[in-house]
XYZ file of C-alpha atoms in Angstrom:
742
model
C 7.508 -75.723 -118.537
C 7.693 -73.145 -121.301
C 9.849 -72.215 -124.197
C 10.057 -68.564 -125.193
C 9.750 -67.408 -128.746
C 12.705 -67.937 -131.022
C 13.148 -64.187 -131.163
C 14.049 -64.215 -127.490
C 16.313 -67.222 -127.976
C 15.741 -68.148 -124.341
C 14.163 -71.321 -123.024
C 13.070 -72.596 -119.668
C 12.819 -76.148 -120.864
C 15.829 -77.412 -118.959
C 16.693 -76.837 -115.310
C 19.902 -74.941 -114.718
C 22.817 -77.311 -114.943
C 21.362 -79.717 -117.508
C 23.808 -81.397 -119.873
C 23.313 -82.157 -123.531
C 25.264 -85.419 -123.594
C 25.852 -85.645 -127.351
C 26.420 -83.023 -130.007
C 28.979 -82.201 -132.694
C 30.679 -79.215 -134.271
C 31.759 -79.289 -137.931
C 33.827 -76.401 -139.256
C 35.852 -77.507 -142.301
C 36.878 -73.906 -142.951
C 38.869 -73.967 -139.705
C 39.860 -77.644 -139.581
C 39.998 -79.837 -142.676
C 38.251 -83.200 -142.621
C 40.299 -86.406 -142.702
C 41.007 -87.699 -146.232
C 39.702 -91.180 -145.351
C 36.467 -89.967 -143.723
C 33.267 -91.927 -144.158
C 31.042 -88.837 -144.024
C 31.314 -85.253 -145.291
C 28.872 -83.127 -143.308
C 28.150 -79.498 -144.141
C 29.381 -76.866 -141.660
C 27.737 -76.700 -138.237
C 29.635 -74.020 -136.396
C 30.121 -72.980 -132.787
C 27.999 -69.883 -133.346
C 25.124 -71.988 -134.646
C 25.373 -74.392 -131.730
C 25.364 -71.549 -129.205
C 22.139 -70.252 -130.755
C 20.658 -73.747 -130.614
C 21.734 -74.179 -126.967
C 20.199 -70.863 -125.989
C 16.949 -71.745 -127.723
C 16.550 -74.765 -125.449
C 18.063 -73.339 -122.291
C 20.841 -75.952 -122.168
C 23.572 -74.965 -119.726
C 26.298 -77.531 -120.372
C 27.199 -79.931 -123.127
C 29.391 -82.854 -124.107
C 30.980 -82.216 -127.498
C 31.500 -85.513 -129.275
C 34.343 -85.630 -131.771
C 33.061 -86.066 -135.310
C 34.681 -89.055 -136.995
C 34.890 -86.965 -140.152
C 37.976 -85.471 -138.497
C 39.559 -88.894 -138.057
C 41.798 -89.462 -135.012
C 43.094 -85.882 -135.010
C 41.482 -84.162 -132.019
C 42.984 -80.688 -132.556
C 39.599 -79.475 -133.758
C 37.900 -80.891 -130.657
C 40.391 -79.248 -128.307
C 39.898 -75.924 -130.049
C 36.092 -76.185 -130.035
C 35.976 -77.065 -126.324
C 38.220 -74.114 -125.537
C 36.039 -71.728 -127.535
C 32.840 -73.025 -125.933
C 34.465 -72.890 -122.496
C 35.671 -75.799 -120.370
C 33.451 -74.718 -117.496
C 30.363 -75.643 -119.532
C 31.711 -78.021 -122.185
C 33.592 -81.314 -122.034
C 34.844 -83.315 -124.965
C 34.703 -86.940 -126.077
C 37.685 -87.632 -128.325
C 39.131 -90.326 -130.534
C 42.475 -92.069 -130.104
C 44.573 -94.647 -131.871
C 45.370 -97.044 -129.003
C 48.452 -98.329 -130.829
C 50.158 -94.941 -131.097
C 48.680 -92.562 -128.492
C 51.071 -91.576 -125.719
C 50.523 -90.757 -122.067
C 51.576 -87.189 -122.811
C 48.989 -86.865 -125.571
C 46.290 -88.144 -123.241
C 47.406 -85.603 -120.649
C 47.130 -82.846 -123.266
C 43.657 -84.063 -124.168
C 42.659 -84.021 -120.523
C 44.055 -80.537 -119.999
C 41.980 -79.438 -122.989
C 38.766 -80.618 -121.326
C 38.414 -84.054 -122.927
C 36.903 -86.628 -120.568
C 36.307 -89.706 -122.684
C 36.800 -91.396 -126.042
C 34.774 -92.852 -128.865
C 35.676 -96.344 -129.985
C 36.497 -95.857 -133.648
C 35.347 -99.140 -135.150
C 36.074 -97.811 -138.649
C 39.811 -97.942 -137.896
C 39.525 -101.625 -137.031
C 37.285 -102.343 -140.036
C 35.005 -103.758 -137.348
C 31.627 -102.291 -138.278
C 30.343 -105.730 -139.272
C 32.636 -108.021 -137.257
C 31.916 -108.746 -133.579
C 35.317 -110.329 -132.950
C 37.132 -107.258 -134.254
C 34.852 -105.115 -132.109
C 36.039 -107.046 -129.061
C 39.605 -106.201 -130.020
C 38.690 -102.523 -130.412
C 36.923 -102.407 -127.065
C 39.785 -104.117 -125.242
C 42.497 -101.936 -126.744
C 40.664 -98.673 -126.071
C 39.742 -99.775 -122.544
C 43.335 -100.756 -121.827
C 44.678 -97.340 -122.754
C 42.222 -95.243 -120.765
C 42.258 -97.682 -117.866
C 46.042 -97.446 -117.719
C 46.489 -93.705 -118.193
C 43.126 -92.025 -117.521
C 41.000 -94.437 -115.476
C 37.439 -93.287 -115.187
C 37.180 -91.661 -118.599
C 34.008 -92.721 -120.333
C 34.022 -94.836 -123.473
C 31.383 -94.287 -126.157
C 30.535 -97.069 -128.575
C 28.040 -96.979 -131.445
C 26.798 -100.418 -132.422
C 25.008 -100.766 -135.772
C 24.423 -104.484 -135.245
C 22.235 -104.982 -132.156
C 22.667 -108.722 -132.552
C 26.388 -108.298 -131.677
C 25.647 -107.279 -128.075
C 25.161 -110.937 -127.157
C 28.729 -111.718 -128.234
C 30.136 -108.585 -126.583
C 28.509 -109.099 -123.185
C 31.339 -111.154 -121.702
C 33.920 -108.489 -122.572
C 31.730 -105.717 -121.173
C 30.669 -107.510 -117.987
C 33.963 -109.227 -117.164
C 36.554 -106.734 -118.401
C 35.232 -103.224 -119.028
C 32.893 -102.708 -116.061
C 35.300 -104.245 -113.493
C 37.975 -101.860 -114.787
C 35.776 -98.954 -113.694
C 35.068 -97.833 -117.273
C 31.593 -96.499 -118.048
C 30.492 -97.698 -121.466
C 27.958 -95.518 -123.269
C 26.097 -96.262 -126.467
C 24.370 -93.679 -128.643
C 20.972 -93.210 -130.207
C 18.680 -95.621 -128.338
C 21.381 -98.304 -128.863
C 19.953 -98.229 -132.407
C 17.029 -100.377 -131.333
C 14.157 -99.555 -133.643
C 10.683 -98.227 -133.114
C 7.810 -100.192 -134.670
C 7.890 -98.053 -137.818
C 11.340 -99.452 -138.635
C 10.903 -103.016 -137.389
C 10.931 -105.960 -139.799
C 7.567 -107.643 -140.370
C 8.401 -110.665 -138.213
C 8.446 -108.457 -135.098
C 4.785 -107.553 -135.658
C 5.327 -104.053 -134.277
C 6.634 -105.332 -130.918
C 9.886 -103.559 -129.966
C 10.757 -106.344 -127.509
C 10.986 -108.934 -130.283
C 13.827 -107.334 -132.193
C 17.253 -108.922 -132.146
C 19.488 -107.620 -129.361
C 16.678 -106.221 -127.208
C 17.088 -108.588 -124.264
C 20.899 -108.330 -124.209
C 20.849 -104.540 -124.296
C 18.221 -104.330 -121.551
C 20.187 -106.735 -119.362
C 23.332 -104.634 -119.765
C 21.420 -101.466 -118.897
C 19.564 -103.087 -116.009
C 22.743 -104.389 -114.396
C 24.671 -101.148 -114.750
C 27.045 -102.244 -117.518
C 25.774 -99.901 -120.239
C 24.516 -96.321 -120.453
C 22.151 -95.421 -123.284
C 21.622 -92.003 -124.809
C 18.106 -91.157 -125.857
C 19.218 -89.189 -128.869
C 18.584 -88.929 -132.615
C 15.110 -90.509 -132.693
C 15.129 -90.028 -136.462
C 17.711 -92.821 -136.678
C 15.355 -95.405 -135.207
C 11.866 -94.251 -136.212
C 10.140 -93.145 -139.400
C 7.288 -91.456 -137.551
C 8.538 -87.881 -137.792
C 7.951 -85.363 -136.419
C 6.663 -86.762 -133.117
C 8.092 -90.318 -133.132
C 5.230 -91.640 -131.062
C 6.246 -95.227 -131.782
C 9.353 -94.809 -129.594
C 7.310 -94.494 -126.405
C 7.460 -98.257 -125.598
C 11.219 -98.222 -126.206
C 11.719 -95.251 -123.901
C 9.571 -97.012 -121.318
C 11.691 -100.141 -121.622
C 14.922 -98.258 -120.915
C 13.453 -96.371 -117.981
C 11.978 -99.549 -116.528
C 15.289 -101.345 -116.954
C 17.386 -98.745 -115.103
C 16.615 -95.010 -115.133
C 20.065 -94.245 -113.727
C 21.639 -95.521 -116.948
C 19.652 -93.240 -119.285
C 21.058 -89.993 -120.713
C 19.775 -87.413 -123.153
C 21.643 -85.943 -126.102
C 20.479 -83.629 -128.856
C 22.690 -85.125 -131.612
C 22.996 -81.598 -132.967
C 23.366 -80.851 -135.905
C 21.292 -83.958 -136.633
C 23.151 -85.663 -139.461
C 21.255 -88.872 -140.278
C 21.137 -89.653 -143.973
C 23.127 -86.432 -144.574
C 20.175 -84.229 -143.600
C 21.839 -81.517 -141.545
C 19.571 -79.165 -139.686
C 20.691 -76.176 -137.673
C 18.490 -73.738 -135.804
C 19.376 -70.784 -138.009
C 20.105 -72.458 -141.347
C 18.014 -71.780 -144.411
C 17.226 -73.501 -147.672
C 17.722 -77.076 -148.731
C 19.463 -78.341 -145.616
C 16.484 -77.487 -143.453
C 13.667 -78.085 -145.912
C 13.951 -81.861 -145.977
C 11.559 -82.359 -143.080
C 10.943 -81.261 -139.543
C 12.951 -82.763 -136.763
C 12.052 -83.624 -133.238
C 14.102 -84.169 -130.140
C 13.030 -86.376 -127.322
C 13.646 -84.786 -123.938
C 12.989 -87.178 -121.048
C 12.129 -84.969 -118.135
C 14.391 -85.151 -115.077
C 16.966 -87.332 -116.825
C 20.383 -85.823 -116.225
C 23.347 -86.137 -118.522
C 26.839 -86.604 -117.128
C 28.569 -84.001 -115.064
C 32.029 -84.359 -116.511
C 34.090 -82.201 -114.225
C 37.714 -81.222 -114.353
C 40.071 -83.704 -112.787
C 43.701 -84.548 -113.226
C 44.717 -87.152 -115.786
C 46.207 -89.688 -115.320
C 44.122 -89.551 -112.191
C 40.727 -91.114 -112.119
C 37.907 -89.256 -113.795
C 34.640 -90.308 -112.435
C 31.769 -88.826 -114.458
C 28.552 -88.750 -112.560
C 26.378 -90.544 -115.055
C 23.290 -90.224 -112.919
C 19.680 -90.216 -114.012
C 16.875 -90.404 -111.479
C 13.427 -91.774 -112.035
C 11.716 -90.180 -114.984
C 8.263 -88.667 -115.037
C 5.957 -90.755 -117.193
C 5.824 -88.159 -119.882
C 7.903 -87.009 -122.831
C 8.254 -83.364 -123.770
C 8.819 -82.793 -127.456
C 10.299 -79.780 -129.192
C 9.218 -79.221 -132.787
C 11.272 -76.788 -134.834
C 8.979 -76.298 -137.812
C 9.731 -75.162 -141.321
C 8.523 -71.674 -140.497
C 10.873 -71.327 -137.542
C 8.300 -71.462 -134.763
C 9.314 -73.026 -131.499
C 6.659 -74.818 -129.530
C 6.354 -77.289 -126.698
C 4.139 -80.310 -126.832
C 3.648 -82.108 -123.524
C 2.760 -85.560 -124.708
C 1.385 -87.819 -122.019
C 3.137 -91.111 -122.412
C 0.371 -93.595 -121.854
C 2.658 -96.461 -121.044
C 1.076 -99.806 -121.644
C 0.302 -101.959 -118.617
C 3.120 -104.350 -117.830
C 1.110 -107.369 -118.917
C 0.716 -105.852 -122.398
C 4.454 -105.524 -122.808
C 6.868 -108.345 -123.330
C 8.857 -108.895 -120.148
C 12.055 -106.904 -120.592
C 14.227 -108.885 -118.231
C 16.388 -111.937 -118.357
C 15.545 -114.932 -116.163
C 17.204 -113.002 -113.333
C 14.378 -110.486 -113.108
C 13.112 -112.121 -109.926
C 16.551 -111.627 -108.410
C 16.476 -107.985 -109.399
C 13.208 -107.608 -107.539
C 14.796 -109.447 -104.603
C 17.550 -106.831 -104.680
C 14.927 -104.136 -104.222
C 13.881 -105.749 -100.951
C 17.160 -104.594 -99.426
C 16.946 -101.007 -100.655
C 14.448 -98.337 -99.687
C 13.104 -95.935 -102.285
C 15.047 -92.706 -102.626
C 13.266 -89.479 -101.662
C 12.071 -86.953 -104.285
C 14.845 -84.651 -103.053
C 17.263 -86.775 -105.069
C 15.266 -86.868 -108.298
C 17.790 -84.621 -110.033
C 20.893 -85.840 -108.221
C 23.912 -86.427 -110.423
C 25.402 -88.867 -107.937
C 24.558 -92.530 -107.525
C 22.687 -93.174 -104.277
C 21.349 -96.108 -102.319
C 19.186 -96.207 -99.191
C 19.763 -99.384 -97.221
C 16.757 -101.052 -95.606
C 18.106 -102.021 -92.181
C 14.924 -103.987 -91.492
C 15.491 -106.141 -94.577
C 19.121 -106.744 -93.662
C 18.119 -107.869 -90.179
C 17.273 -111.398 -91.375
C 19.263 -112.573 -94.392
C 18.640 -115.727 -96.406
C 21.216 -118.317 -97.318
C 24.865 -118.303 -96.358
C 26.833 -115.114 -95.851
C 30.085 -113.971 -94.326
C 32.474 -111.040 -94.232
C 35.368 -109.962 -92.065
C 35.266 -106.928 -89.785
C 37.578 -105.131 -92.194
C 35.440 -105.595 -95.327
C 32.592 -103.303 -96.266
C 29.295 -105.226 -96.469
C 29.289 -104.898 -100.247
C 32.919 -105.980 -100.650
C 32.385 -109.609 -99.688
C 31.751 -112.352 -102.223
C 30.688 -114.962 -99.671
C 26.970 -114.684 -100.400
C 24.760 -117.558 -101.534
C 21.498 -115.679 -102.162
C 21.484 -114.089 -105.616
C 19.138 -111.260 -104.665
C 21.351 -110.247 -101.747
C 24.458 -110.599 -103.894
C 22.906 -108.340 -106.536
C 21.995 -105.739 -103.926
C 25.524 -105.718 -102.495
C 27.040 -105.488 -105.967
C 24.848 -102.492 -106.676
C 25.858 -100.838 -103.400
C 29.472 -101.253 -104.444
C 28.842 -98.974 -107.446
C 27.373 -96.068 -105.484
C 28.720 -92.691 -104.378
C 26.532 -92.315 -101.292
C 24.968 -95.011 -99.100
C 22.307 -93.850 -96.630
C 21.327 -95.757 -93.501
C 19.204 -92.939 -92.088
C 16.936 -90.455 -93.881
C 18.765 -87.542 -92.219
C 21.736 -88.301 -94.457
C 19.805 -87.029 -97.490
C 19.417 -83.569 -95.985
C 23.047 -83.481 -94.850
C 24.501 -84.325 -98.255
C 21.716 -82.905 -100.424
C 20.844 -83.451 -104.078
C 23.752 -81.554 -105.638
C 26.710 -83.382 -104.106
C 29.121 -85.287 -106.320
C 32.236 -87.360 -105.643
C 35.232 -86.882 -107.936
C 38.558 -88.707 -107.825
C 40.693 -85.647 -108.515
C 44.132 -87.178 -107.917
C 44.948 -90.821 -108.541
C 48.054 -91.622 -106.556
C 49.793 -94.710 -105.261
C 47.784 -97.270 -103.313
C 49.439 -96.416 -100.045
C 48.453 -94.191 -97.156
C 47.884 -90.488 -97.776
C 47.258 -88.475 -94.660
C 47.057 -85.123 -92.898
C 44.701 -83.143 -95.148
C 43.778 -79.574 -94.316
C 42.159 -76.976 -96.544
C 44.048 -73.663 -96.738
C 41.313 -71.123 -97.324
C 43.766 -68.246 -97.788
C 45.445 -69.872 -100.804
C 42.638 -72.216 -101.969
C 44.913 -75.220 -101.602
C 44.774 -78.610 -99.952
C 47.770 -79.641 -97.868
C 48.312 -83.396 -97.454
C 51.096 -85.984 -97.398
C 52.130 -89.405 -98.527
C 52.819 -91.293 -95.330
C 54.987 -94.276 -94.492
C 56.397 -97.133 -96.539
C 56.680 -98.080 -99.311
C 56.773 -94.427 -100.406
C 59.450 -91.820 -99.847
C 62.937 -92.947 -98.852
C 62.179 -96.288 -97.175
C 59.047 -94.672 -95.786
C 60.739 -91.406 -94.759
C 59.199 -88.250 -96.258
C 60.796 -84.815 -96.102
C 58.266 -83.274 -98.502
C 54.538 -82.612 -98.611
C 51.827 -82.068 -101.223
C 49.910 -78.903 -102.083
C 46.887 -79.313 -104.363
C 45.410 -76.272 -106.113
C 41.728 -77.109 -105.672
C 40.655 -74.880 -108.558
C 42.872 -76.454 -111.217
C 43.630 -79.738 -109.407
C 47.318 -79.126 -110.044
C 49.557 -80.979 -107.615
C 52.918 -79.718 -106.319
C 55.543 -81.070 -103.956
C 56.870 -78.672 -101.352
C 59.708 -78.793 -98.840
C 59.465 -76.521 -95.835
C 62.329 -74.453 -94.464
C 63.732 -76.259 -92.533
C 62.415 -79.609 -93.809
C 59.518 -81.226 -91.969
C 59.781 -85.002 -91.726
C 56.890 -87.455 -91.706
C 53.865 -85.239 -91.188
C 50.946 -87.274 -89.871
C 48.242 -84.725 -88.960
C 47.239 -81.204 -89.974
C 44.848 -78.422 -88.919
C 44.673 -74.989 -90.531
C 44.180 -72.397 -87.827
C 44.737 -68.644 -87.546
C 46.221 -68.400 -91.068
C 48.895 -71.051 -90.401
C 49.267 -74.732 -91.236
C 49.689 -76.630 -87.967
C 51.152 -80.124 -88.268
C 52.304 -82.979 -86.083
C 54.989 -85.451 -87.115
C 56.199 -88.925 -86.217
C 59.787 -87.824 -86.076
C 62.655 -89.213 -88.135
C 64.662 -92.391 -87.558
C 66.475 -91.943 -84.217
C 67.435 -88.371 -85.100
C 64.246 -86.445 -84.456
C 61.324 -86.891 -82.101
C 57.755 -86.188 -83.031
C 56.931 -82.494 -83.045
C 54.139 -79.934 -83.235
C 54.982 -77.217 -85.748
C 53.367 -74.447 -87.744
C 54.074 -73.663 -91.397
C 53.549 -70.374 -93.185
C 51.229 -71.153 -96.152
C 53.010 -68.636 -98.391
C 56.736 -68.901 -97.568
C 56.555 -72.518 -96.255
C 58.780 -71.494 -93.350
C 58.422 -73.949 -90.463
C 58.495 -73.104 -86.763
C 58.685 -75.922 -84.217
C 56.316 -75.307 -81.286
C 56.756 -78.479 -79.197
C 59.105 -81.459 -79.449
C 59.219 -82.991 -75.949
C 57.328 -83.550 -72.741
C 59.767 -82.113 -70.181
C 62.750 -83.840 -71.852
C 60.816 -87.061 -72.615
C 60.629 -87.636 -76.379
C 57.245 -88.275 -77.889
C 56.621 -91.668 -79.450
C 55.403 -90.111 -82.693
C 52.345 -87.961 -83.191
C 49.464 -89.293 -85.230
C 47.021 -86.373 -85.372
C 46.007 -83.107 -83.742
C 43.005 -80.943 -83.044
C 42.823 -77.237 -82.177
C 39.865 -76.070 -80.136
C 38.025 -72.775 -80.324
C 40.393 -71.233 -77.741
C 43.493 -72.254 -79.678
C 44.552 -75.102 -77.357
C 46.112 -78.207 -78.894
C 45.031 -81.832 -78.525
C 47.719 -84.255 -79.740
C 47.595 -88.040 -80.169
C 50.917 -89.824 -79.553
C 50.870 -93.316 -81.049
C 52.829 -96.436 -81.924
C 52.173 -96.020 -85.645
C 55.478 -94.419 -86.667
C 57.482 -96.940 -84.651
C 55.381 -99.830 -85.955
C 56.023 -98.784 -89.540
C 59.738 -98.246 -88.769
C 59.670 -94.526 -89.495
C 61.233 -93.922 -86.078
C 63.697 -96.373 -84.599
C 63.464 -95.707 -80.863
C 60.960 -97.666 -78.799
C 57.954 -95.637 -77.628
C 58.678 -94.315 -74.137
C 55.049 -94.694 -72.962
C 51.750 -96.209 -73.948
C 49.890 -94.305 -76.675
C 48.499 -91.128 -75.142
C 46.543 -87.952 -75.760
C 48.194 -84.687 -74.731
C 46.514 -81.376 -73.961
C 48.720 -78.339 -74.697
C 47.618 -74.962 -73.351
C 47.982 -72.367 -76.104
C 49.818 -69.544 -74.317
C 52.014 -71.296 -71.732
C 52.502 -74.582 -73.640
C 51.780 -76.419 -70.400
C 51.530 -80.017 -71.586
C 49.527 -82.722 -69.836
C 48.568 -86.315 -70.540
C 44.774 -86.543 -70.471
C 44.268 -90.081 -71.752
C 46.367 -93.231 -72.182
C 45.629 -96.647 -73.694
C 47.260 -100.022 -74.233
C 45.722 -100.035 -77.713
C 46.669 -97.186 -80.016
C 45.596 -93.575 -80.412
C 44.881 -92.183 -83.847
C 42.576 -89.306 -84.810
C 41.107 -86.695 -82.497
C 38.295 -84.144 -82.880
C 36.368 -81.755 -80.655
C 32.726 -80.710 -80.751
C 31.855 -77.129 -81.821
C 30.958 -76.160 -78.242
C 34.243 -77.583 -76.931
C 32.499 -79.859 -74.445
C 33.138 -83.257 -76.072
C 36.318 -84.853 -77.376
C 36.162 -87.813 -79.778
C 39.038 -90.309 -79.924
C 39.163 -93.445 -82.105
C 41.091 -96.462 -80.807
C 43.085 -98.385 -83.405
C 44.539 -101.232 -81.393
C 43.544 -103.427 -84.334
C 46.833 -102.379 -85.943
C 49.589 -104.763 -84.885
C 53.258 -104.640 -85.779
C 56.189 -106.996 -86.230
C 54.698 -108.435 -88.297
C 52.317 -105.742 -89.524
C 48.727 -106.993 -89.487
C 45.196 -106.142 -88.443
C 43.727 -107.997 -85.487
C 39.908 -108.216 -85.415
C 40.105 -108.642 -81.637
C 41.973 -105.388 -81.171
C 40.200 -102.185 -80.149
C 38.639 -100.166 -82.969
C 35.943 -98.172 -81.217
C 35.200 -94.453 -81.237
C 34.927 -93.027 -77.715
C 33.504 -89.724 -76.505
C 34.754 -87.824 -73.441
C 33.473 -84.833 -71.541
C 35.986 -81.962 -71.487
C 36.413 -79.984 -68.253
C 35.982 -76.236 -68.269
C 39.733 -75.759 -67.976
C 40.200 -78.243 -70.789
C 42.838 -80.331 -69.075
C 40.661 -83.150 -67.710
C 38.658 -85.740 -69.649
C 35.865 -87.606 -67.919
C 32.785 -89.734 -68.578
C 34.349 -91.883 -71.282
C 31.661 -93.647 -73.267
C 31.756 -96.137 -76.067
C 30.128 -94.264 -78.965
C 30.359 -96.843 -81.755
C 32.383 -99.388 -83.646
C 32.692 -98.799 -87.403
C 30.587 -100.950 -89.700
C 33.844 -102.050 -91.289
C 37.570 -101.396 -91.056
C 38.550 -98.906 -88.310
C 38.238 -95.175 -87.853
C 41.364 -93.249 -88.789
C 41.078 -89.507 -89.358
C 38.138 -87.903 -87.516
C 36.680 -84.429 -87.996
C 33.587 -82.714 -86.572
C 31.597 -80.320 -88.747
C 30.241 -76.896 -87.835
C 26.984 -78.366 -86.559
C 28.557 -81.290 -84.725
C 28.377 -84.187 -87.185
C 31.299 -86.627 -87.007
C 33.086 -87.561 -90.252
C 35.399 -90.586 -89.980
C 37.743 -92.115 -92.541
C 36.702 -95.768 -92.565
C 38.414 -97.577 -95.430
C 35.644 -98.006 -97.998
C 34.550 -94.413 -97.451
C 33.858 -91.697 -94.927
C 31.197 -92.542 -92.368
C 28.989 -89.708 -91.115
C 27.882 -90.223 -87.504
C 25.291 -88.776 -85.160
C 27.355 -87.447 -82.208
C 24.677 -88.326 -79.641
C 23.674 -91.853 -80.658
C 26.816 -92.880 -82.531
C 24.597 -94.169 -85.353
C 26.094 -94.197 -88.831
C 23.818 -91.986 -90.913
C 25.525 -92.750 -94.205
C 28.783 -93.294 -96.044
C 30.530 -91.200 -98.693
C 32.270 -93.773 -100.860
C 35.549 -93.617 -102.758
C 34.945 -96.235 -105.418
C 35.715 -99.547 -103.738
C 38.485 -101.902 -104.765
C 41.897 -100.897 -103.438
C 40.790 -97.315 -102.777
C 40.684 -96.462 -99.099
C 39.494 -93.372 -97.215
C 41.861 -92.300 -94.422
C 41.077 -88.711 -93.454
C 39.046 -85.647 -94.444
C 39.338 -81.859 -94.655
C 36.401 -79.449 -94.755
C 35.560 -76.485 -96.953
C 32.286 -74.607 -96.586
C 30.034 -76.958 -98.545
C 32.672 -79.387 -99.737
C 35.241 -81.769 -98.364
C 38.321 -83.601 -99.525
C 39.105 -87.214 -98.725
C 42.671 -88.500 -98.814
C 43.762 -92.093 -98.552
C 44.940 -95.091 -100.494
C 44.554 -94.198 -104.145
C 44.791 -90.421 -103.878
C 42.363 -87.556 -103.307
C 38.598 -87.295 -103.733
C 36.679 -84.017 -103.884
C 33.099 -84.101 -102.600
C 31.409 -80.850 -103.578
C 27.912 -79.418 -103.507
C 27.195 -80.694 -99.986
C 24.071 -79.140 -98.513
C 25.290 -79.047 -94.904
C 27.741 -76.298 -93.958
C 30.915 -78.067 -92.857
C 33.719 -75.609 -92.101
C 34.010 -74.538 -88.472
C 33.784 -70.971 -87.261
C 37.406 -70.968 -86.093
């Protein structure tokens, strides 16, 4: 780890992609400060920050709105634009009483991904009850209009955390809002502690409450501005036990921010300033190695923004950067000789034993994920084999979605799993997904079924639909969605002529191929292709030698261009089509050139998705007989297995049916097979990734829990999109190549 000379203005201190999670820009010449400001900082311009960023090798940053500008975020929007949205995101300020949905949308479009709770507005700096009001009102606005935005909160009274815990734990975290506090949570190092603490950081007021919030995933803490909590400049050695406490509590909740331009006590320091502002003293920045700041990526407000506030285990060492009075830049690798545990006050609440019990159920993550921005868990199947106490869940609940657990350690483990992005059951899952993958909720839509995704490589768009009631016109849809995957802009389209009730989609040979349920008693299910540019539709197949189809659910196209179509009861059961299905649910094989159509499989349950292996030798079909109609319900005794079939050389005969697996929970809906043969199945809580030979679930890509539900997937090269109840999720940075060769 080296830092080049300041003349080169280049550093190798940070790995590519690192985020500075907290800095400011002050430019009163361009944007006047608010008249009622509490602080008047000297200028700290974009040009100065760019020089500072280069000197450390920082790639990305989170620009935090300076409260000297009040609630007017025009300066923030301008600064983010000038720094570039691809590498800079903003944290703004709002007035919850007056801000509109449209203003929040404008903020989002400008690259803002969170807000600061402005306690000055509420005159709440020294009043815990007023702080509760401020937290609730800010959380309500972003939860309603921009769920998933982060919420930053600076607390100058650590003793208030005890009173705020109920609001945070019972209202803010369950709403999916990530609460972040700045500057070590303003807990003090020994050099600033009152005499009664006797130099022990664990004895200060608020310590236990803050550590409990961090430990249990309710609070993120920025290790920033050490000069606010320690008098031991320039190296701040007395903060080592405090850093250790945060890392021991929960390394995934720890972020790093520079706090540039370093404004405590009005001492502003910039990397190229001269004279009085810099001559006060030297300043030091703590840089915990391997601790990642948030990846705040572009997503569509009022859709859910899910920042990946990940931070893997930290090396037991702190690197310090000392910018001296003479302008030298040096690196000091200070070994953090953390005290043995018995020499430190226990940092946990009485539940610490339960936290350790939680660890029994989770394996350690591999070093591969040390820098992952996503939140991972590795389930210990051996530990889950024999559970203590009482437990129960239905077949349609994910293991972590049940509340019927008596053992606190198990309950804690399941609650943690419910906060993750990726859950691994097999070590192979780590190499499939890789360390760079993230899950982003890019479109928050109605909590009803969204279906039929396919990625249009030629236009860089995602085609998908809203399917069935209560959407559309009593469940009837004559329009479809196109999502620009670069800007996450969503459009409705209507084909020419209109295509009703699309249920499955495959992009093949530069055309969108879809199957439909049909429409009332006026139109049978059909196979059609759509031009991705003109949206002109051509019907390819709408009957089986004069027999109407019941209503297609999904399709697959093999390497030769032949079609595999699933004809199901779903459209009839949801009253999209009025005529009774003419046959049992079936799978049809359609030869590409002659359109010879043949039934190759039939069931008394229900057909749903369909996918073929890369070599064309195996067809995978999920049964969804669990879905019952009139009344609509799910029957745990209905079929919900995934079966595999051998495909004959001619393609028109299936044989050797074998039961591959049942899902861990829910049932398998959309199914797709990746380039190298892995099976990806929409399974309610997430997308399960299966071994095609054993049927074992290797891991799950999750979509956030709650009412969100994964239905189907579409592949890009090293990315995929999930559609379902709640909208669209983009999973990017996947290590495995996914898109097929055809």
